[in-house]
Amino acid sequence: MRKIIILTIAFSFLYSCEDDCTKVVNLPKYDHHKGFIDNYEEVPCDFEEPVTDPVNDPI
């Protein structure tokens, strides 16, 4: 009986320690009166940063 309790506690501890990695990034929003404003949001660590460079080079 004691081993079952210890195993149950061990399993619950292992599953509760999952890596819930998050980071805060600035995802600007557009406001008609102010232009772009800062919008800091918490996202998962595997979230790719928004593109800051132009996608297409000038012709």
XYZ file of N, CA and C in Angstrom:
177
model
N 0.829 -1.200 0.000
C 0.000 0.000 0.000
C 0.868 1.256 0.000
N 1.914 1.234 0.785
C 2.792 2.399 0.891
C 3.492 2.678 -0.441
N 3.893 1.607 -1.161
C 4.558 1.776 -2.453
C 3.621 2.415 -3.477
N 2.357 2.055 -3.424
C 1.384 2.629 -4.359
C 1.239 4.126 -4.117
N 1.185 4.520 -2.876
C 1.069 5.942 -2.542
C 2.314 6.694 -3.003
N 3.483 6.137 -2.771
C 4.732 6.788 -3.185
C 4.791 6.907 -4.706
N 4.399 5.842 -5.419
C 4.394 5.899 -6.881
C 3.394 6.929 -7.402
N 2.242 7.014 -6.779
C 1.239 7.997 -7.184
C 1.763 9.413 -7.000
N 2.397 9.672 -5.877
C 2.971 10.994 -5.618
C 4.083 11.292 -6.620
N 4.924 10.311 -6.910
C 6.028 10.505 -7.857
C 5.502 10.823 -9.252
N 4.495 10.084 -9.715
C 3.935 10.348 -11.039
C 3.284 11.723 -11.111
N 2.539 12.091 -10.093
C 1.895 13.402 -10.111
C 2.932 14.518 -10.076
N 4.037 14.306 -9.369
C 5.102 15.308 -9.323
C 5.764 15.447 -10.687
N 6.027 14.330 -11.357
C 6.680 14.376 -12.664
C 5.806 15.065 -13.705
N 4.514 14.799 -13.693
C 3.642 15.415 -14.681
C 3.361 16.880 -14.378
N 3.471 17.304 -13.154
C 3.236 18.704 -12.826
C 4.461 19.565 -13.084
N 5.605 18.962 -13.361
C 6.839 19.711 -13.603
C 7.145 19.847 -15.090
N 6.133 19.822 -15.931
C 6.362 19.989 -17.359
C 6.916 21.382 -17.615
N 7.672 21.515 -18.689
C 8.300 22.787 -19.022
C 7.265 23.704 -19.661
N 6.756 24.647 -18.889
C 5.792 25.618 -19.388
C 6.511 26.934 -19.640
N 7.462 26.908 -20.537
C 8.297 28.065 -20.811
C 7.506 29.119 -21.587
N 7.552 30.355 -21.108
C 6.935 31.474 -21.811
C 7.891 32.650 -21.808
N 7.655 33.571 -22.725
C 8.439 34.801 -22.780
C 7.505 35.931 -23.171
N 7.941 37.158 -22.935
C 7.137 38.328 -23.264
C 7.742 38.989 -24.495
N 6.913 39.207 -25.510
C 7.359 39.866 -26.736
C 6.432 41.035 -27.040
N 6.947 41.976 -27.815
C 6.163 43.130 -28.218
C 5.551 42.848 -29.585
N 4.228 42.742 -29.625
C 3.494 42.563 -30.875
C 2.692 43.842 -31.113
N 3.295 44.828 -31.791
C 2.644 46.138 -31.943
C 1.271 46.044 -32.604
N 0.368 46.902 -32.140
C -0.968 47.002 -32.729
C -1.097 48.375 -33.373
N -1.929 48.454 -34.399
C -2.142 49.725 -35.081
C -3.352 50.434 -34.492
N -3.174 51.698 -34.153
C -4.250 52.548 -33.650
C -4.400 53.695 -34.650
N -5.629 53.993 -35.073
C -5.855 55.026 -36.093
C -5.372 56.403 -35.649
N -5.398 56.679 -34.359
C -5.017 57.996 -33.862
C -3.537 58.089 -33.520
N -2.943 57.007 -33.052
C -1.558 57.039 -32.571
C -0.580 56.300 -33.475
N -1.050 55.591 -34.482
C -0.155 54.758 -35.289
C 0.068 53.436 -34.568
N 1.274 52.917 -34.650
C 1.574 51.656 -33.980
C 1.860 51.897 -32.503
N 1.254 51.091 -31.644
C 1.477 51.189 -30.203
C 2.015 49.854 -29.693
N 2.775 49.920 -28.598
C 3.346 48.708 -28.013
C 2.243 47.815 -27.456
N 2.429 46.522 -27.637
C 1.473 45.539 -27.141
C 2.272 44.329 -26.671
N 2.641 44.320 -25.396
C 3.447 43.226 -24.856
C 2.541 42.067 -24.471
N 2.878 40.871 -24.993
C 2.088 39.678 -24.708
C 2.993 38.525 -24.319
N 2.465 37.650 -23.475
C 3.194 36.449 -23.065
C 2.900 35.344 -24.074
N 3.971 34.756 -24.622
C 3.839 33.727 -25.655
C 4.715 32.533 -25.290
N 4.472 31.363 -25.883
C 5.341 30.203 -25.632
C 6.767 30.466 -26.112
N 7.741 29.802 -25.518
C 9.143 30.006 -25.879
C 9.439 29.625 -27.321
N 8.668 28.715 -27.907
C 8.937 28.332 -29.291
C 8.274 29.272 -30.300
N 7.660 30.352 -29.813
C 7.056 31.363 -30.681
C 8.161 32.080 -31.440
N 8.016 32.193 -32.767
C 9.023 32.883 -33.564
C 8.778 34.383 -33.494
N 9.869 35.133 -33.396
C 9.773 36.589 -33.311
C 9.137 37.148 -34.584
N 8.355 38.224 -34.455
C 7.773 38.851 -35.642
C 8.872 39.376 -36.568
N 8.562 39.448 -37.834
C 9.520 39.952 -38.817
C 9.663 41.455 -38.643
N 10.902 41.937 -38.521
C 11.129 43.373 -38.374
C 11.747 43.977 -39.625
N 12.326 43.143 -40.488
C 12.927 43.623 -41.729
C 11.916 43.482 -42.861
N 12.036 44.332 -43.889
C 11.131 44.199 -45.037
C 11.270 42.824 -45.684
N 10.163 42.279 -46.122
C 10.187 40.968 -46.751
C 10.763 41.074 -48.158
N 10.368 42.100 -48.886
C 10.845 42.301 -50.261
C 11.797 43.484 -50.301
N 12.887 43.333 -51.026
C 13.811 44.453 -51.215
C 13.192 45.433 -52.209
N 13.533 46.718 -52.075
C 13.008 47.695 -53.042
C 13.482 47.353 -54.454
N 12.626 47.637 -55.404
C 12.971 47.333 -56.811
C 13.810 48.442 -57.389
